[in-house]
């Protein structure tokens, strides 16, 4: 009980100083900055300028106002789609060690399958840009996967043209 009284007396003594510090902090402009780390898992020998393309895309998002001082992305690039499913290990490393919270790729079907399942478990978004297997349409398994590819776009165009 005496300890509590001493603590309250000490707080009362320093209250004006706490008030001054709190008011000073509140007057500072609050620049919130959220930077999300996005991991791109490419393929050795393909898309040789992938890093440059992604940086140009990032700059376009800034120019269009999608990204700004309050929300930005940092793109980390690593290669996968080798003989030993390196992209799966890369995806796990990016998530656990490098703190990536969204994925682009992997480039190939086999690795996208595994990384997309892990992304569902982690509840992080993943965009597949080349893998085109119809199995990826199963949203029960691939809950956080979005796909864009030439094949799916072409299939959509063919379906629209055949219905007219």
PDB file of C-alpha atoms in Angstrom:
ATOM      1  CA  UNK A   1       0.000   0.000   0.000  1.00  0.00           C
ATOM      2  CA  UNK A   2       2.821   2.392   0.882  1.00  0.00           C
ATOM      3  CA  UNK A   3       4.560   1.539  -2.384  1.00  0.00           C
ATOM      4  CA  UNK A   4       1.443   2.419  -4.343  1.00  0.00           C
ATOM      5  CA  UNK A   5       1.136   5.778  -2.527  1.00  0.00           C
ATOM      6  CA  UNK A   6       4.793   6.546  -3.249  1.00  0.00           C
ATOM      7  CA  UNK A   7       4.274   5.722  -6.913  1.00  0.00           C
ATOM      8  CA  UNK A   8       1.173   7.944  -7.131  1.00  0.00           C
ATOM      9  CA  UNK A   9       3.031  10.791  -5.400  1.00  0.00           C
ATOM     10  CA  UNK A  10       5.914  10.420  -7.831  1.00  0.00           C
ATOM     11  CA  UNK A  11       3.532  10.469 -10.804  1.00  0.00           C
ATOM     12  CA  UNK A  12       1.767  13.565  -9.433  1.00  0.00           C
ATOM     13  CA  UNK A  13       5.133  15.286  -9.025  1.00  0.00           C
ATOM     14  CA  UNK A  14       6.161  14.587 -12.642  1.00  0.00           C
ATOM     15  CA  UNK A  15       2.717  15.026 -14.220  1.00  0.00           C
ATOM     16  CA  UNK A  16       3.489  18.495 -15.681  1.00  0.00           C
ATOM     17  CA  UNK A  17       6.602  17.092 -17.368  1.00  0.00           C
ATOM     18  CA  UNK A  18       4.648  14.115 -18.759  1.00  0.00           C
ATOM     19  CA  UNK A  19       1.991  16.509 -20.033  1.00  0.00           C
ATOM     20  CA  UNK A  20       4.625  18.656 -21.778  1.00  0.00           C
ATOM     21  CA  UNK A  21       6.282  15.634 -23.402  1.00  0.00           C
ATOM     22  CA  UNK A  22       2.944  14.215 -24.554  1.00  0.00           C
ATOM     23  CA  UNK A  23       1.802  17.575 -25.983  1.00  0.00           C
ATOM     24  CA  UNK A  24       5.114  18.000 -27.818  1.00  0.00           C
ATOM     25  CA  UNK A  25       4.841  14.548 -29.347  1.00  0.00           C
ATOM     26  CA  UNK A  26       1.214  15.160 -30.372  1.00  0.00           C
ATOM     27  CA  UNK A  27       2.170  18.370 -32.218  1.00  0.00           C
ATOM     28  CA  UNK A  28       4.668  16.609 -34.456  1.00  0.00           C
ATOM     29  CA  UNK A  29       3.303  15.727 -37.877  1.00  0.00           C
ATOM     30  CA  UNK A  30       2.507  12.061 -37.985  1.00  0.00           C
ATOM     31  CA  UNK A  31       3.974  10.599 -41.164  1.00  0.00           C
ATOM     32  CA  UNK A  32       2.644   7.107 -41.296  1.00  0.00           C
ATOM     33  CA  UNK A  33       4.545   4.978 -43.727  1.00  0.00           C
ATOM     34  CA  UNK A  34       3.585   1.443 -44.563  1.00  0.00           C
ATOM     35  CA  UNK A  35       6.044  -0.360 -46.784  1.00  0.00           C
ATOM     36  CA  UNK A  36       5.034  -3.863 -47.778  1.00  0.00           C
ATOM     37  CA  UNK A  37       7.728  -6.263 -48.878  1.00  0.00           C
ATOM     38  CA  UNK A  38       6.745  -8.079 -52.070  1.00  0.00           C
ATOM     39  CA  UNK A  39       8.733 -11.109 -53.138  1.00  0.00           C
ATOM     40  CA  UNK A  40       9.180 -11.874 -56.824  1.00  0.00           C
ATOM     41  CA  UNK A  41      10.223 -15.442 -57.555  1.00  0.00           C
ATOM     42  CA  UNK A  42      11.422 -15.551 -61.139  1.00  0.00           C
ATOM     43  CA  UNK A  43      13.064 -18.250 -63.207  1.00  0.00           C
ATOM     44  CA  UNK A  44      16.697 -18.596 -64.178  1.00  0.00           C
ATOM     45  CA  UNK A  45      17.121 -17.677 -67.838  1.00  0.00           C
ATOM     46  CA  UNK A  46      13.662 -16.146 -68.280  1.00  0.00           C
ATOM     47  CA  UNK A  47      12.605 -12.522 -68.039  1.00  0.00           C
ATOM     48  CA  UNK A  48      16.188 -11.313 -67.908  1.00  0.00           C
ATOM     49  CA  UNK A  49      15.086  -7.739 -67.215  1.00  0.00           C
ATOM     50  CA  UNK A  50      12.483  -8.757 -64.639  1.00  0.00           C
ATOM     51  CA  UNK A  51      13.878  -6.536 -61.900  1.00  0.00           C
ATOM     52  CA  UNK A  52      13.842  -3.508 -64.198  1.00  0.00           C
ATOM     53  CA  UNK A  53      10.305  -4.281 -65.371  1.00  0.00           C
ATOM     54  CA  UNK A  54       9.048  -4.540 -61.799  1.00  0.00           C
ATOM     55  CA  UNK A  55      10.761  -1.275 -60.837  1.00  0.00           C
ATOM     56  CA  UNK A  56       9.196   0.484 -63.835  1.00  0.00           C
ATOM     57  CA  UNK A  57       5.820  -0.933 -62.766  1.00  0.00           C
ATOM     58  CA  UNK A  58       6.385   0.331 -59.226  1.00  0.00           C
ATOM     59  CA  UNK A  59       7.195   3.815 -60.548  1.00  0.00           C
ATOM     60  CA  UNK A  60       4.005   3.756 -62.641  1.00  0.00           C
ATOM     61  CA  UNK A  61       2.010   2.935 -59.496  1.00  0.00           C
ATOM     62  CA  UNK A  62       3.616   5.977 -57.829  1.00  0.00           C
ATOM     63  CA  UNK A  63       2.818   8.136 -60.861  1.00  0.00           C
ATOM     64  CA  UNK A  64      -0.819   6.949 -60.854  1.00  0.00           C
ATOM     65  CA  UNK A  65      -1.173   7.646 -57.126  1.00  0.00           C
ATOM     66  CA  UNK A  66      -1.677   4.023 -56.092  1.00  0.00           C
ATOM     67  CA  UNK A  67       1.555   4.179 -54.091  1.00  0.00           C
ATOM     68  CA  UNK A  68       2.651   7.218 -52.100  1.00  0.00           C
ATOM     69  CA  UNK A  69       4.432   8.262 -48.905  1.00  0.00           C
ATOM     70  CA  UNK A  70       1.778   6.516 -46.812  1.00  0.00           C
ATOM     71  CA  UNK A  71       1.840   3.201 -48.673  1.00  0.00           C
ATOM     72  CA  UNK A  72       4.730   1.821 -50.692  1.00  0.00           C
ATOM     73  CA  UNK A  73       6.140  -1.539 -51.727  1.00  0.00           C
ATOM     74  CA  UNK A  74       9.656  -2.907 -51.710  1.00  0.00           C
ATOM     75  CA  UNK A  75      10.224  -5.620 -54.299  1.00  0.00           C
ATOM     76  CA  UNK A  76      12.706  -8.369 -53.477  1.00  0.00           C
ATOM     77  CA  UNK A  77      13.799 -10.547 -56.407  1.00  0.00           C
ATOM     78  CA  UNK A  78      15.076 -14.111 -56.246  1.00  0.00           C
ATOM     79  CA  UNK A  79      15.222 -16.941 -58.738  1.00  0.00           C
ATOM     80  CA  UNK A  80      13.468 -20.272 -58.646  1.00  0.00           C
ATOM     81  CA  UNK A  81      12.060 -22.814 -61.106  1.00  0.00           C
ATOM     82  CA  UNK A  82      15.204 -24.903 -61.205  1.00  0.00           C
ATOM     83  CA  UNK A  83      15.602 -28.667 -61.140  1.00  0.00           C
ATOM     84  CA  UNK A  84      15.267 -28.982 -57.358  1.00  0.00           C
ATOM     85  CA  UNK A  85      12.198 -26.754 -56.751  1.00  0.00           C
ATOM     86  CA  UNK A  86      14.389 -23.974 -55.380  1.00  0.00           C
ATOM     87  CA  UNK A  87      11.507 -21.511 -55.619  1.00  0.00           C
ATOM     88  CA  UNK A  88       9.659 -23.303 -52.827  1.00  0.00           C
ATOM     89  CA  UNK A  89      12.611 -22.808 -50.482  1.00  0.00           C
ATOM     90  CA  UNK A  90      12.960 -19.228 -51.726  1.00  0.00           C
ATOM     91  CA  UNK A  91       9.287 -18.577 -50.915  1.00  0.00           C
ATOM     92  CA  UNK A  92       9.646 -19.940 -47.382  1.00  0.00           C
ATOM     93  CA  UNK A  93      12.832 -17.938 -46.825  1.00  0.00           C
ATOM     94  CA  UNK A  94      11.226 -14.763 -48.145  1.00  0.00           C
ATOM     95  CA  UNK A  95       8.251 -15.142 -45.816  1.00  0.00           C
ATOM     96  CA  UNK A  96      10.022 -16.234 -42.641  1.00  0.00           C
ATOM     97  CA  UNK A  97      13.399 -14.485 -42.882  1.00  0.00           C
ATOM     98  CA  UNK A  98      12.912 -11.524 -45.216  1.00  0.00           C
ATOM     99  CA  UNK A  99       9.379 -10.754 -43.938  1.00  0.00           C
ATOM    100  CA  UNK A 100       7.776 -10.674 -47.397  1.00  0.00           C
ATOM    101  CA  UNK A 101       3.988 -10.247 -47.151  1.00  0.00           C
ATOM    102  CA  UNK A 102       2.951 -10.689 -50.805  1.00  0.00           C
ATOM    103  CA  UNK A 103       4.310 -12.711 -53.703  1.00  0.00           C
ATOM    104  CA  UNK A 104       4.634 -12.407 -57.468  1.00  0.00           C
ATOM    105  CA  UNK A 105       5.347 -15.817 -58.983  1.00  0.00           C
ATOM    106  CA  UNK A 106       6.925 -18.347 -59.000  1.00  0.00           C
ATOM    107  CA  UNK A 107       7.155 -18.470 -62.755  1.00  0.00           C
ATOM    108  CA  UNK A 108       6.547 -22.223 -63.182  1.00  0.00           C
ATOM    109  CA  UNK A 109       3.549 -24.474 -62.408  1.00  0.00           C
ATOM    110  CA  UNK A 110       5.210 -26.880 -59.952  1.00  0.00           C
ATOM    111  CA  UNK A 111       6.656 -24.189 -57.724  1.00  0.00           C
ATOM    112  CA  UNK A 112       3.591 -21.949 -57.937  1.00  0.00           C
ATOM    113  CA  UNK A 113       1.526 -24.900 -56.712  1.00  0.00           C
ATOM    114  CA  UNK A 114       3.610 -25.269 -53.547  1.00  0.00           C
ATOM    115  CA  UNK A 115       4.168 -21.563 -52.839  1.00  0.00           C
ATOM    116  CA  UNK A 116       0.489 -20.737 -53.444  1.00  0.00           C
ATOM    117  CA  UNK A 117      -0.518 -23.396 -50.907  1.00  0.00           C
ATOM    118  CA  UNK A 118       1.926 -21.921 -48.385  1.00  0.00           C
ATOM    119  CA  UNK A 119       0.584 -18.430 -49.154  1.00  0.00           C
ATOM    120  CA  UNK A 120      -2.919 -19.690 -48.375  1.00  0.00           C
ATOM    121  CA  UNK A 121      -1.656 -21.036 -45.036  1.00  0.00           C
ATOM    122  CA  UNK A 122       0.096 -17.718 -44.298  1.00  0.00           C
ATOM    123  CA  UNK A 123      -2.926 -15.761 -45.621  1.00  0.00           C
ATOM    124  CA  UNK A 124      -0.832 -13.567 -47.921  1.00  0.00           C
ATOM    125  CA  UNK A 125      -1.639 -12.625 -51.526  1.00  0.00           C
ATOM    126  CA  UNK A 126       0.173 -14.247 -54.412  1.00  0.00           C
ATOM    127  CA  UNK A 127      -0.021 -13.385 -58.102  1.00  0.00           C
ATOM    128  CA  UNK A 128       0.873 -16.040 -60.650  1.00  0.00           C
ATOM    129  CA  UNK A 129       1.845 -14.531 -63.978  1.00  0.00           C
ATOM    130  CA  UNK A 130       2.858 -17.470 -66.174  1.00  0.00           C
ATOM    131  CA  UNK A 131       1.547 -20.707 -64.699  1.00  0.00           C
ATOM    132  CA  UNK A 132      -1.708 -21.549 -66.415  1.00  0.00           C
ATOM    133  CA  UNK A 133      -2.880 -24.912 -65.118  1.00  0.00           C
ATOM    134  CA  UNK A 134      -6.629 -25.090 -64.516  1.00  0.00           C
ATOM    135  CA  UNK A 135      -5.985 -26.605 -61.083  1.00  0.00           C
ATOM    136  CA  UNK A 136      -5.140 -23.088 -59.852  1.00  0.00           C
ATOM    137  CA  UNK A 137      -8.792 -22.093 -60.325  1.00  0.00           C
ATOM    138  CA  UNK A 138      -9.728 -24.084 -57.195  1.00  0.00           C
ATOM    139  CA  UNK A 139     -10.282 -21.335 -54.612  1.00  0.00           C
ATOM    140  CA  UNK A 140     -10.759 -23.903 -51.846  1.00  0.00           C
ATOM    141  CA  UNK A 141      -7.069 -24.775 -52.167  1.00  0.00           C
ATOM    142  CA  UNK A 142      -5.597 -21.557 -53.593  1.00  0.00           C
ATOM    143  CA  UNK A 143      -7.517 -19.000 -51.535  1.00  0.00           C
ATOM    144  CA  UNK A 144      -5.088 -16.095 -51.905  1.00  0.00           C
ATOM    145  CA  UNK A 145      -3.925 -16.750 -55.491  1.00  0.00           C
ATOM    146  CA  UNK A 146      -4.731 -14.412 -58.367  1.00  0.00           C
ATOM    147  CA  UNK A 147      -3.548 -15.306 -61.850  1.00  0.00           C
ATOM    148  CA  UNK A 148      -2.717 -13.281 -64.903  1.00  0.00           C
ATOM    149  CA  UNK A 149      -1.195 -14.863 -67.974  1.00  0.00           C
ATOM    150  CA  UNK A 150      -1.258 -14.697 -71.719  1.00  0.00           C
ATOM    151  CA  UNK A 151      -2.930 -18.086 -71.919  1.00  0.00           C
ATOM    152  CA  UNK A 152      -5.817 -17.230 -69.625  1.00  0.00           C
ATOM    153  CA  UNK A 153      -6.268 -13.851 -71.330  1.00  0.00           C
ATOM    154  CA  UNK A 154      -6.252 -15.527 -74.742  1.00  0.00           C
ATOM    155  CA  UNK A 155      -8.746 -18.133 -73.548  1.00  0.00           C
ATOM    156  CA  UNK A 156     -11.049 -15.372 -72.341  1.00  0.00           C
ATOM    157  CA  UNK A 157     -10.788 -13.570 -75.684  1.00  0.00           C
ATOM    158  CA  UNK A 158     -11.498 -16.806 -77.576  1.00  0.00           C
ATOM    159  CA  UNK A 159     -14.534 -17.497 -75.400  1.00  0.00           C
ATOM    160  CA  UNK A 160     -15.926 -14.006 -75.987  1.00  0.00           C
ATOM    161  CA  UNK A 161     -15.326 -14.229 -79.747  1.00  0.00           C
ATOM    162  CA  UNK A 162     -16.933 -17.669 -80.033  1.00  0.00           C
ATOM    163  CA  UNK A 163     -20.079 -16.531 -78.215  1.00  0.00           C
ATOM    164  CA  UNK A 164     -20.745 -13.672 -80.664  1.00  0.00           C
TER     165      UNK A 164
END
